[in-house]
Amino acid sequence: MTDSPDTAAQVVVRNPGPADIPNIRKLFSRAYAGSGVSSYSASMLRGQINKFPEGQFIAEYEGALIGFCSSFLISGEIALKPHSWNWITGGGYAGRHDPGGDYLYGMEVCVDPDFRGLRIGQRLYDERKKLVQAWALRGIIYGGRLPTLAAAMERYDSPEAYIEAIQQGREKDPVLTFQLRNDFDVIGLLPDYWNEDRQSLGYGVHLLWRNPQAPDEKEEARAKPFGGRLTDTVRVATVQYQQRRVKSFEEFIELLRYFVDVTADYRSDFCVFPELFSLQLLSMEDQELSPSEAIDALTRWTDPIKTALRDLAVRYNINIIGGSHPTKMPNGRVENICYVCLRGGEVYEQAKIHPTPNEVYWWNIEGGHEVSTINTDCGPIGVLICYDAEFPELARHLADQGANIIFVPFCTDERQSYLRVRYCCQARAVENQCYVVMSGNCGNLPNVANMDIQYAQSCILTPCDFPFARDGVAADTTPNVETVAFADLRLADLREARYSGTVQNLKDRRHDLYTLVWRE
């Protein structure tokens, strides 16, 4: 295509949101066609956006997404040393983002090949430089691609010799030549930087741009608006809900309304209900149903429950974590799904990934296939339904995507079952330096298969470090009593723990030894 005189006025550069993720992935596939480099997963992009939204930029031309760049903050002490892409980026999730970092690390820049005449790359780099100067950072560091290296090695003895030829202007590389024109200095070569990049033979060029306006190192620490997008304190209410007979769907909703009303009166941001709380509807049946009949009867209430929870969330101005409800999918399978209804009217779904042996045996419930963060007005959250909390990789996947709070609706019949979930939830809070909120059922449901007795002690758990409650428990309940527990959770305490705590579990992971890979 050709560059028209009025093109610049039609190009918009902005920060992306979750809705842009599908188009970013499509752009990446076009930009890296033939390189052997695989696209970012949707969860990786969620992690980048959730951790540092100010550092991500997209370029649009007449509404089409044609450019993307991703970056995060990091200490120069780390980024100026030799490293690999996987290690420095935390496996592509911006896992090493450090709000106290003094450099911006350039994780990604890609431009649609059909629009390279619009200087999109230049615009994206200009936005990075503006960010660095606005926040008084020392500069930009990253490992740049060298896509002409594989072909050039037929003429040069080493990658270093080829880089020197580019620096002297005797050779041109579409990436490195561009970076040199933008005042980046080559400070080294990074072998095994990104082994997927066959065109670059896995190498990265270690590059540095120094901010000419950077403050002197002896100046006092600058104040930066980190985390300004997040509410400082989030009030959470977990409902320990009693299972009891109901005569109608309207009576069931009135019970839910009571707790939503109470928690909203206490100005809570979240109201959390337990797993399978909707099985109470089976008590309306005149006779005990077989397990298969019971689930089939229950799935017919899916749409009315979603509608009612959404209406309550909007009406009472509160975000509702809707426990879980067996739902028949379009292909006929039944999944155990939590409906998250936000006070703005949005409804999200999170399926249980690991059904318990009982769920499989009695109800033929099957597991879902994706664990994703949900963006709320209180920051990104995640949901793990009961048994899922006993699988550490699920919570870690949510933490990598930026989750600060993980909600765990659960349903357990006796104390040992409950304690398995409780101990694992406390471990998830420590491992991922996040808050975990548990909500369970109490009471009995005679004539309802597999729900005849319940055991619960709902709670709100924290990491174990100085900013938090002494025992890592922000709020607890009396076992097997219908009640509500409240806690105010400070997101600033999480940031303090993650980046300057006694231990820093997320920051100290050995990405050079192991990584977590999710199939999509």
Short mmCIF file of C-alpha atoms in Angstrom, two decimals:
data_model
loop_
_atom_site.label_atom_id
_atom_site.label_comp_id
_atom_site.label_asym_id
_atom_site.label_seq_id
_atom_site.Cartn_x
_atom_site.Cartn_y
_atom_site.Cartn_z
CA MET A 1 0.00 0.00 0.00
CA THR A 2 1.10 3.63 -0.38
CA ASP A 3 1.36 6.30 2.26
CA SER A 4 -1.19 9.08 1.66
CA PRO A 5 -0.70 12.65 2.97
CA ASP A 6 -3.50 12.38 5.52
CA THR A 7 -2.51 8.92 6.81
CA ALA A 8 -1.03 10.21 10.07
CA ALA A 9 -4.36 11.67 11.15
CA GLN A 10 -5.98 8.26 10.73
CA VAL A 11 -3.53 6.34 12.94
CA VAL A 12 -4.44 6.03 16.65
CA VAL A 13 -2.06 4.72 19.33
CA ARG A 14 -3.66 3.73 22.64
CA ASN A 15 -3.44 1.30 25.55
CA PRO A 16 -5.20 -2.01 24.81
CA GLY A 17 -7.86 -3.73 26.87
CA PRO A 18 -8.99 -7.36 27.13
CA ALA A 19 -11.32 -6.93 24.15
CA ASP A 20 -8.29 -6.28 21.92
CA ILE A 21 -6.62 -9.61 22.68
CA PRO A 22 -8.06 -11.64 19.75
CA ASN A 23 -6.92 -9.01 17.26
CA ILE A 24 -3.46 -8.78 18.85
CA ARG A 25 -3.05 -12.52 18.38
CA LYS A 26 -4.08 -12.29 14.73
CA LEU A 27 -1.62 -9.45 14.20
CA PHE A 28 1.18 -11.45 15.79
CA SER A 29 0.55 -14.39 13.45
CA ARG A 30 0.75 -12.09 10.41
CA ALA A 31 3.86 -10.28 11.63
CA TYR A 32 5.80 -13.47 12.40
CA ALA A 33 4.65 -15.63 9.48
CA GLY A 34 7.46 -17.98 8.48
CA SER A 35 9.69 -17.20 11.47
CA GLY A 36 8.80 -20.27 13.52
CA VAL A 37 7.75 -18.06 16.44
CA SER A 38 4.47 -19.11 18.06
CA SER A 39 1.83 -16.54 18.98
CA TYR A 40 1.19 -15.28 22.49
CA SER A 41 -1.66 -17.07 24.19
CA ALA A 42 -4.67 -15.08 25.31
CA SER A 43 -3.70 -15.69 28.94
CA MET A 44 -0.20 -14.28 28.35
CA LEU A 45 -1.67 -11.10 26.89
CA ARG A 46 -4.10 -10.82 29.80
CA GLY A 47 -1.14 -11.09 32.16
CA GLN A 48 0.76 -8.33 30.37
CA ILE A 49 -2.24 -5.98 30.31
CA ASN A 50 -3.32 -6.68 33.88
CA LYS A 51 0.16 -6.26 35.39
CA PHE A 52 1.14 -3.07 33.60
CA PRO A 53 -1.57 -1.58 31.35
CA GLU A 54 0.33 1.70 30.94
CA GLY A 55 3.20 -0.13 29.24
CA GLN A 56 1.17 -1.82 26.49
CA PHE A 57 0.32 0.00 23.25
CA ILE A 58 -1.58 -0.81 20.08
CA ALA A 59 -1.77 1.15 16.82
CA GLU A 60 -4.98 1.26 14.80
CA TYR A 61 -5.50 2.45 11.25
CA GLU A 62 -9.11 3.17 10.35
CA GLY A 63 -10.24 0.81 13.10
CA ALA A 64 -7.90 -2.07 12.15
CA LEU A 65 -5.26 -3.15 14.66
CA ILE A 66 -1.91 -2.96 12.83
CA GLY A 67 0.73 -2.59 15.56
CA PHE A 68 1.40 -3.82 19.09
CA CYS A 69 4.12 -3.41 21.69
CA SER A 70 4.40 -4.81 25.18
CA SER A 71 6.73 -3.77 27.99
CA PHE A 72 7.19 -3.96 31.74
CA LEU A 73 9.31 -2.42 34.47
CA ILE A 74 12.43 -4.10 35.75
CA SER A 75 15.62 -3.42 37.65
CA GLY A 76 18.67 -2.64 35.52
CA GLU A 77 20.65 -4.92 37.80
CA ILE A 78 18.68 -7.82 36.32
CA ALA A 79 18.03 -6.70 32.75
CA LEU A 80 21.58 -5.56 31.98
CA LYS A 81 22.89 -9.06 32.67
CA PRO A 82 22.75 -11.88 30.05
CA HIS A 83 19.34 -13.54 29.98
CA SER A 84 16.84 -15.40 27.85
CA TRP A 85 13.45 -14.13 26.70
CA ASN A 86 11.58 -16.82 28.62
CA TRP A 87 13.45 -16.07 31.84
CA ILE A 88 13.22 -12.30 31.71
CA THR A 89 9.52 -12.21 30.72
CA GLY A 90 8.33 -14.88 33.13
CA GLY A 91 7.31 -17.21 30.31
CA GLY A 92 5.58 -14.45 28.34
CA TYR A 93 3.34 -13.25 31.18
CA ALA A 94 5.48 -10.23 32.19
CA GLY A 95 6.04 -12.18 35.38
CA ARG A 96 9.12 -10.13 36.30
CA HIS A 97 7.27 -6.80 36.20
CA ASP A 98 8.59 -4.82 39.16
CA PRO A 99 6.82 -1.53 40.07
CA GLY A 100 10.09 -0.36 41.59
CA GLY A 101 12.08 -1.07 38.44
CA ASP A 102 14.21 1.73 37.00
CA TYR A 103 14.13 0.53 33.36
CA LEU A 104 11.41 -0.30 30.87
CA TYR A 105 11.93 -3.74 29.32
CA GLY A 106 10.73 -4.06 25.74
CA MET A 107 9.03 -7.42 25.57
CA GLU A 108 7.48 -7.21 22.11
CA VAL A 109 6.98 -4.98 19.08
CA CYS A 110 5.21 -6.23 15.97
CA VAL A 111 3.70 -4.47 12.97
CA ASP A 112 1.39 -5.73 10.23
CA PRO A 113 3.62 -6.28 7.16
CA ASP A 114 1.05 -4.58 4.93
CA PHE A 115 1.27 -1.32 6.90
CA ARG A 116 4.99 -0.86 7.44
CA GLY A 117 5.00 2.29 5.30
CA LEU A 118 3.09 4.13 8.03
CA ARG A 119 6.05 4.15 10.46
CA ILE A 120 4.00 2.27 13.01
CA GLY A 121 7.10 0.90 14.73
CA GLN A 122 8.40 4.45 15.16
CA ARG A 123 5.13 5.56 16.72
CA LEU A 124 5.19 2.66 19.19
CA TYR A 125 8.79 3.34 20.20
CA ASP A 126 7.94 7.02 20.65
CA GLU A 127 5.19 6.05 23.09
CA ARG A 128 7.64 3.93 25.06
CA LYS A 129 10.10 6.83 25.24
CA LYS A 130 7.34 9.20 26.39
CA LEU A 131 6.44 6.74 29.14
CA VAL A 132 10.08 6.42 30.23
CA GLN A 133 10.49 10.20 30.41
CA ALA A 134 7.15 10.80 32.13
CA TRP A 135 8.04 8.28 34.84
CA ALA A 136 11.69 9.37 35.09
CA LEU A 137 13.01 5.90 34.24
CA ARG A 138 16.64 5.41 33.23
CA GLY A 139 15.96 3.93 29.83
CA ILE A 140 14.74 0.99 27.76
CA ILE A 141 16.38 -2.45 27.60
CA TYR A 142 15.50 -5.50 25.53
CA GLY A 143 16.74 -8.26 23.29
CA GLY A 144 16.12 -7.35 19.66
CA ARG A 145 15.53 -9.80 16.82
CA LEU A 146 18.00 -10.20 13.96
CA PRO A 147 15.78 -11.71 11.24
CA THR A 148 18.48 -11.55 8.51
CA LEU A 149 21.07 -13.44 10.56
CA ALA A 150 20.36 -16.95 9.27
CA ALA A 151 20.94 -15.89 5.67
CA ALA A 152 23.92 -13.67 6.54
CA MET A 153 25.87 -16.45 8.23
CA GLU A 154 26.79 -17.73 4.77
CA ARG A 155 28.95 -14.58 4.41
CA TYR A 156 30.11 -13.92 7.99
CA ASP A 157 32.17 -15.95 10.43
CA SER A 158 30.11 -15.00 13.48
CA PRO A 159 26.97 -13.13 14.54
CA GLU A 160 29.19 -10.51 16.18
CA ALA A 161 30.87 -9.77 12.84
CA TYR A 162 27.50 -9.36 11.15
CA ILE A 163 26.25 -7.01 13.88
CA GLU A 164 29.39 -4.93 13.51
CA ALA A 165 28.76 -4.66 9.75
CA ILE A 166 25.23 -3.40 10.44
CA GLN A 167 26.53 -0.85 12.94
CA GLN A 168 29.03 0.42 10.34
CA GLY A 169 26.30 0.71 7.71
CA ARG A 170 27.73 -1.99 5.43
CA GLU A 171 24.69 -4.22 5.99
CA LYS A 172 21.06 -3.57 6.76
CA ASP A 173 18.69 -5.51 8.99
CA PRO A 174 15.03 -4.35 9.15
CA VAL A 175 15.00 -4.58 12.93
CA LEU A 176 18.49 -3.69 14.14
CA THR A 177 19.01 -0.89 11.61
CA PHE A 178 15.74 0.64 12.75
CA GLN A 179 16.78 0.38 16.41
CA LEU A 180 20.14 2.00 15.77
CA ARG A 181 18.38 4.92 14.08
CA ASN A 182 16.35 5.27 17.28
CA ASP A 183 19.51 5.82 19.35
CA PHE A 184 19.71 2.33 20.83
CA ASP A 185 23.19 1.07 21.69
CA VAL A 186 24.29 -2.54 21.23
CA ILE A 187 25.63 -3.70 24.60
CA GLY A 188 26.06 -7.37 23.76
CA LEU A 189 24.73 -10.52 22.12
CA LEU A 190 22.31 -12.87 23.87
CA PRO A 191 22.73 -16.49 22.72
CA ASP A 192 19.74 -18.80 23.20
CA TYR A 193 17.60 -15.73 23.77
CA TRP A 194 14.56 -16.97 21.85
CA ASN A 195 15.22 -20.37 20.34
CA GLU A 196 11.89 -20.41 18.47
CA ASP A 197 13.14 -17.56 16.29
CA ARG A 198 14.80 -19.51 13.48
CA GLN A 199 15.50 -16.41 11.40
CA SER A 200 17.61 -14.99 14.24
CA LEU A 201 19.14 -18.43 15.03
CA GLY A 202 17.83 -17.96 18.55
CA TYR A 203 20.01 -14.90 19.17
CA GLY A 204 18.90 -11.58 20.62
CA VAL A 205 20.82 -8.32 20.34
CA HIS A 206 21.12 -6.80 23.81
CA LEU A 207 20.03 -3.17 23.33
CA LEU A 208 19.88 -0.11 25.56
CA TRP A 209 18.36 3.34 25.11
CA ARG A 210 19.41 5.81 27.79
CA ASN A 211 16.88 8.42 28.85
CA PRO A 212 18.63 11.79 28.42
CA GLN A 213 16.28 13.22 31.05
CA ALA A 214 16.93 10.49 33.62
CA PRO A 215 17.45 11.79 37.16
CA ASP A 216 20.85 11.54 38.77
CA GLU A 217 21.27 8.37 40.82
CA LYS A 218 21.84 10.47 43.93
CA GLU A 219 18.44 12.11 43.66
CA GLU A 220 15.74 11.01 46.02
CA ALA A 221 13.48 8.17 44.87
CA ARG A 222 10.81 9.44 42.54
CA ALA A 223 7.12 9.07 43.26
CA LYS A 224 5.32 7.04 40.60
CA PRO A 225 1.58 6.37 40.28
CA PHE A 226 1.89 2.60 40.35
CA GLY A 227 -1.36 0.76 40.81
CA GLY A 228 -3.41 3.93 40.50
CA ARG A 229 -5.92 2.05 38.41
CA LEU A 230 -6.76 -0.25 41.33
CA THR A 231 -8.96 0.51 44.30
CA ASP A 232 -6.74 0.69 47.37
CA THR A 233 -9.09 -1.36 49.56
CA VAL A 234 -11.50 -4.04 48.40
CA ARG A 235 -14.24 -5.15 50.80
CA VAL A 236 -15.16 -8.80 50.38
CA ALA A 237 -18.13 -10.64 51.90
CA THR A 238 -18.25 -14.43 51.89
CA VAL A 239 -21.64 -16.06 52.51
CA GLN A 240 -21.74 -19.32 54.43
CA TYR A 241 -25.05 -20.41 53.00
CA GLN A 242 -27.48 -22.86 54.60
CA GLN A 243 -29.09 -25.43 52.37
CA ARG A 244 -32.80 -25.72 53.21
CA ARG A 245 -36.02 -26.74 51.50
CA VAL A 246 -37.64 -24.15 49.27
CA LYS A 247 -41.11 -24.26 47.75
CA SER A 248 -40.44 -22.17 44.66
CA PHE A 249 -37.74 -20.54 42.54
CA GLU A 250 -38.94 -17.16 43.81
CA GLU A 251 -38.30 -18.24 47.41
CA PHE A 252 -34.77 -19.32 46.43
CA ILE A 253 -34.05 -15.94 44.84
CA GLU A 254 -35.44 -14.12 47.88
CA LEU A 255 -32.89 -15.96 50.04
CA LEU A 256 -30.11 -14.82 47.72
CA ARG A 257 -31.51 -11.30 47.68
CA TYR A 258 -31.35 -11.15 51.47
CA PHE A 259 -27.61 -11.83 51.51
CA VAL A 260 -26.91 -9.52 48.58
CA ASP A 261 -28.85 -6.78 50.35
CA VAL A 262 -26.96 -7.31 53.62
CA THR A 263 -23.52 -7.36 52.02
CA ALA A 264 -24.36 -4.32 49.89
CA ASP A 265 -25.49 -2.43 53.03
CA TYR A 266 -21.98 -3.05 54.38
CA ARG A 267 -20.65 -1.49 51.15
CA SER A 268 -18.97 -4.69 50.01
CA ASP A 269 -17.38 -4.87 46.58
CA PHE A 270 -17.92 -8.64 46.28
CA CYS A 271 -20.58 -11.04 47.56
CA VAL A 272 -19.52 -14.69 47.29
CA PHE A 273 -21.86 -17.71 47.27
CA PRO A 274 -20.86 -21.39 47.57
CA GLU A 275 -20.44 -24.11 44.98
CA LEU A 276 -23.64 -25.90 43.90
CA PHE A 277 -25.81 -23.59 46.04
CA SER A 278 -28.52 -23.96 43.40
CA LEU A 279 -29.03 -27.65 44.25
CA GLN A 280 -31.45 -26.26 46.81
CA LEU A 281 -33.92 -26.04 43.93
CA LEU A 282 -34.16 -29.84 43.84
CA SER A 283 -35.92 -29.76 47.21
CA MET A 284 -38.98 -28.44 45.35
CA GLU A 285 -39.47 -31.86 43.72
CA ASP A 286 -42.24 -34.04 45.14
CA GLN A 287 -40.05 -37.15 45.20
CA GLU A 288 -36.37 -37.95 45.29
CA LEU A 289 -34.92 -37.97 41.79
CA SER A 290 -32.17 -40.20 40.49
CA PRO A 291 -28.85 -38.38 40.05
CA SER A 292 -29.23 -38.14 36.27
CA GLU A 293 -32.82 -36.89 36.60
CA ALA A 294 -31.76 -34.39 39.25
CA ILE A 295 -29.04 -32.81 37.12
CA ASP A 296 -31.31 -32.68 34.08
CA ALA A 297 -33.97 -30.94 36.16
CA LEU A 298 -31.44 -28.49 37.59
CA THR A 299 -29.90 -27.44 34.27
CA ARG A 300 -33.29 -26.06 33.23
CA TRP A 301 -32.81 -23.25 35.77
CA THR A 302 -29.56 -21.95 34.24
CA ASP A 303 -30.94 -18.93 32.38
CA PRO A 304 -33.28 -17.79 35.20
CA ILE A 305 -30.41 -18.00 37.71
CA LYS A 306 -28.06 -15.98 35.49
CA THR A 307 -30.76 -13.36 34.91
CA ALA A 308 -31.57 -13.10 38.61
CA LEU A 309 -27.91 -12.81 39.70
CA ARG A 310 -27.21 -10.16 37.08
CA ASP A 311 -30.26 -8.18 38.19
CA LEU A 312 -29.16 -8.35 41.83
CA ALA A 313 -25.61 -7.25 40.97
CA VAL A 314 -26.83 -4.20 39.08
CA ARG A 315 -29.65 -3.33 41.48
CA TYR A 316 -27.48 -3.53 44.60
CA ASN A 317 -24.27 -2.19 43.02
CA ILE A 318 -22.15 -5.19 43.99
CA ASN A 319 -20.11 -7.83 42.18
CA ILE A 320 -21.53 -11.32 42.75
CA ILE A 321 -19.47 -14.51 42.60
CA GLY A 322 -22.37 -16.84 41.84
CA GLY A 323 -21.11 -20.04 43.47
CA SER A 324 -21.60 -22.66 40.79
CA HIS A 325 -24.46 -24.24 38.89
CA PRO A 326 -24.56 -27.41 36.74
CA THR A 327 -25.06 -26.21 33.19
CA LYS A 328 -25.89 -28.16 30.04
CA MET A 329 -23.62 -27.05 27.22
CA PRO A 330 -24.73 -26.81 23.56
CA ASN A 331 -23.04 -30.15 22.79
CA GLY A 332 -24.99 -31.90 25.55
CA ARG A 333 -22.21 -32.21 28.14
CA VAL A 334 -22.80 -30.88 31.66
CA GLU A 335 -20.25 -28.56 33.27
CA ASN A 336 -20.15 -27.06 36.76
CA ILE A 337 -19.98 -23.30 36.08
CA CYS A 338 -19.56 -20.25 38.26
CA TYR A 339 -21.41 -17.19 36.93
CA VAL A 340 -19.65 -13.96 37.88
CA CYS A 341 -22.08 -11.05 37.62
CA LEU A 342 -20.51 -7.59 37.82
CA ARG A 343 -22.34 -4.50 38.98
CA GLY A 344 -21.97 -2.97 35.54
CA GLY A 345 -24.19 -5.73 34.11
CA GLU A 346 -21.48 -7.95 32.60
CA VAL A 347 -21.75 -11.72 33.13
CA TYR A 348 -18.68 -14.00 32.96
CA GLU A 349 -18.36 -17.77 33.24
CA GLN A 350 -15.70 -19.95 34.82
CA ALA A 351 -16.11 -23.70 34.52
CA LYS A 352 -14.74 -26.16 37.04
CA ILE A 353 -11.69 -27.78 35.46
CA HIS A 354 -11.47 -30.88 37.66
CA PRO A 355 -14.80 -32.50 38.62
CA THR A 356 -14.47 -34.67 41.71
CA PRO A 357 -14.94 -38.44 41.39
CA ASN A 358 -18.36 -37.99 43.04
CA GLU A 359 -19.45 -35.40 40.48
CA VAL A 360 -18.37 -37.64 37.64
CA TYR A 361 -19.99 -40.75 39.15
CA TRP A 362 -23.29 -39.27 40.33
CA TRP A 363 -23.93 -36.48 37.83
CA ASN A 364 -21.68 -37.19 34.84
CA ILE A 365 -20.21 -33.67 35.10
CA GLU A 366 -17.26 -32.95 32.80
CA GLY A 367 -14.43 -30.47 33.25
CA GLY A 368 -13.94 -27.18 31.43
CA HIS A 369 -10.84 -26.26 29.45
CA GLU A 370 -9.79 -22.72 30.35
CA VAL A 371 -8.93 -20.68 33.44
CA SER A 372 -9.00 -16.94 32.80
CA THR A 373 -8.88 -13.77 34.85
CA ILE A 374 -11.92 -11.53 34.93
CA ASN A 375 -11.40 -7.78 34.88
CA THR A 376 -13.50 -5.99 37.49
CA ASP A 377 -13.66 -2.45 38.86
CA CYS A 378 -11.46 -3.76 41.70
CA GLY A 379 -8.79 -5.20 39.45
CA PRO A 380 -8.35 -8.67 37.90
CA ILE A 381 -9.75 -11.65 39.80
CA GLY A 382 -9.95 -15.39 39.28
CA VAL A 383 -12.30 -18.22 40.27
CA LEU A 384 -11.35 -21.80 41.18
CA ILE A 385 -14.25 -24.06 42.08
CA CYS A 386 -13.54 -26.27 45.12
CA TYR A 387 -11.39 -29.22 43.91
CA ASP A 388 -9.61 -26.92 41.43
CA ALA A 389 -7.93 -25.18 44.38
CA GLU A 390 -6.06 -28.45 45.05
CA PHE A 391 -4.15 -28.11 41.76
CA PRO A 392 -1.37 -25.51 42.21
CA GLU A 393 -0.88 -24.87 38.50
CA LEU A 394 -4.38 -23.40 38.13
CA ALA A 395 -3.84 -20.68 40.74
CA ARG A 396 -0.38 -19.97 39.33
CA HIS A 397 -1.92 -19.54 35.87
CA LEU A 398 -4.35 -16.97 37.29
CA ALA A 399 -1.56 -15.16 39.15
CA ASP A 400 0.47 -15.03 35.93
CA GLN A 401 -2.52 -13.34 34.31
CA GLY A 402 -2.53 -10.71 37.07
CA ALA A 403 -5.15 -12.01 39.52
CA ASN A 404 -5.00 -10.34 42.95
CA ILE A 405 -7.96 -12.20 44.48
CA ILE A 406 -8.96 -15.81 43.82
CA PHE A 407 -12.48 -16.81 44.82
CA VAL A 408 -13.10 -20.45 45.76
CA PRO A 409 -16.75 -21.48 46.05
CA PHE A 410 -16.74 -24.95 47.62
CA CYS A 411 -19.07 -27.73 48.67
CA THR A 412 -17.80 -30.40 51.09
CA ASP A 413 -19.69 -32.99 53.08
CA GLU A 414 -17.39 -33.59 56.07
CA ARG A 415 -14.42 -32.07 57.85
CA GLN A 416 -11.62 -33.96 56.11
CA SER A 417 -12.94 -32.94 52.71
CA TYR A 418 -13.21 -29.35 53.88
CA LEU A 419 -9.67 -29.27 55.28
CA ARG A 420 -8.20 -30.51 51.99
CA VAL A 421 -9.65 -27.45 50.31
CA ARG A 422 -8.78 -25.09 53.18
CA TYR A 423 -5.13 -26.12 53.44
CA CYS A 424 -4.68 -25.93 49.68
CA CYS A 425 -6.28 -22.49 49.53
CA GLN A 426 -3.90 -21.23 52.20
CA ALA A 427 -1.00 -22.65 50.19
CA ARG A 428 -2.27 -20.93 47.03
CA ALA A 429 -2.34 -17.60 48.90
CA VAL A 430 1.28 -18.04 50.03
CA GLU A 431 2.60 -19.38 46.71
CA ASN A 432 1.04 -16.67 44.61
CA GLN A 433 1.04 -13.84 47.17
CA CYS A 434 -2.65 -13.21 46.59
CA TYR A 435 -5.89 -13.22 48.56
CA VAL A 436 -8.10 -16.33 48.51
CA VAL A 437 -11.79 -16.21 49.48
CA MET A 438 -13.64 -19.42 50.36
CA SER A 439 -17.43 -19.75 50.50
CA GLY A 440 -19.21 -22.99 51.45
CA ASN A 441 -22.58 -24.57 52.20
CA CYS A 442 -23.90 -25.72 55.54
CA GLY A 443 -27.19 -27.45 56.44
CA ASN A 444 -28.85 -30.51 54.93
CA LEU A 445 -30.97 -31.38 51.91
CA PRO A 446 -32.88 -34.63 52.51
CA ASN A 447 -33.96 -36.49 49.36
CA VAL A 448 -31.33 -34.69 47.23
CA ALA A 449 -28.70 -37.19 46.08
CA ASN A 450 -25.12 -36.38 47.07
CA MET A 451 -26.18 -33.24 49.02
CA ASP A 452 -27.56 -34.79 52.19
CA ILE A 453 -24.96 -33.33 54.61
CA GLN A 454 -22.60 -30.33 54.44
CA TYR A 455 -19.54 -29.09 56.31
CA ALA A 456 -18.16 -25.57 55.90
CA GLN A 457 -16.02 -22.96 57.59
CA SER A 458 -15.83 -20.13 55.10
CA CYS A 459 -12.89 -17.76 55.33
CA ILE A 460 -10.80 -15.03 53.70
CA LEU A 461 -7.10 -15.93 53.47
CA THR A 462 -4.00 -13.82 52.94
CA PRO A 463 -0.30 -14.39 52.30
CA CYS A 464 1.82 -14.92 55.41
CA ASP A 465 4.00 -11.84 55.81
CA PHE A 466 4.15 -8.68 57.91
CA PRO A 467 1.49 -6.57 56.09
CA PHE A 468 -1.18 -9.23 56.66
CA ALA A 469 -3.08 -10.88 59.49
CA ARG A 470 -0.87 -12.80 61.91
CA ASP A 471 -2.12 -16.25 60.88
CA GLY A 472 -2.77 -15.47 57.23
CA VAL A 473 -6.54 -15.36 57.94
CA ALA A 474 -8.29 -12.02 57.41
CA ALA A 475 -11.72 -13.39 58.40
CA ASP A 476 -13.12 -16.72 59.54
CA THR A 477 -16.55 -18.16 60.39
CA THR A 478 -17.97 -20.57 62.93
CA PRO A 479 -18.27 -24.00 61.29
CA ASN A 480 -21.69 -25.05 59.98
CA VAL A 481 -23.53 -21.87 60.93
CA GLU A 482 -25.22 -19.68 58.35
CA THR A 483 -23.39 -16.37 58.45
CA VAL A 484 -21.40 -13.76 56.53
CA ALA A 485 -17.73 -12.87 57.02
CA PHE A 486 -16.25 -9.55 55.86
CA ALA A 487 -12.72 -8.33 55.30
CA ASP A 488 -11.05 -5.28 53.80
CA LEU A 489 -8.22 -6.38 51.50
CA ARG A 490 -5.50 -3.85 50.64
CA LEU A 491 -4.11 -4.40 47.17
CA ALA A 492 -1.11 -2.22 48.04
CA ASP A 493 -0.10 -4.87 50.60
CA LEU A 494 0.03 -7.46 47.83
CA ARG A 495 2.33 -5.25 45.77
CA GLU A 496 4.56 -4.70 48.79
CA ALA A 497 4.74 -8.44 49.48
CA ARG A 498 5.41 -9.37 45.85
CA TYR A 499 8.23 -6.91 45.30
CA SER A 500 9.78 -6.29 48.72
CA GLY A 501 8.37 -8.96 51.05
CA THR A 502 10.30 -11.27 53.35
CA VAL A 503 9.96 -13.86 50.58
CA GLN A 504 8.97 -13.08 46.99
CA ASN A 505 7.55 -16.30 45.58
CA LEU A 506 6.42 -14.95 42.23
CA LYS A 507 9.54 -12.89 41.60
CA ASP A 508 12.00 -15.62 42.64
CA ARG A 509 10.74 -18.43 40.40
CA ARG A 510 13.44 -20.19 38.36
CA HIS A 511 12.18 -19.59 34.84
CA ASP A 512 15.49 -20.96 33.59
CA LEU A 513 14.62 -24.39 35.05
CA TYR A 514 10.87 -24.76 34.64
CA THR A 515 7.83 -23.14 33.10
CA LEU A 516 4.07 -23.64 32.98
CA VAL A 517 2.66 -24.11 29.48
CA TRP A 518 -1.09 -24.09 28.76
CA ARG A 519 -2.61 -25.52 25.61
CA GLU A 520 -5.20 -23.43 23.84
#
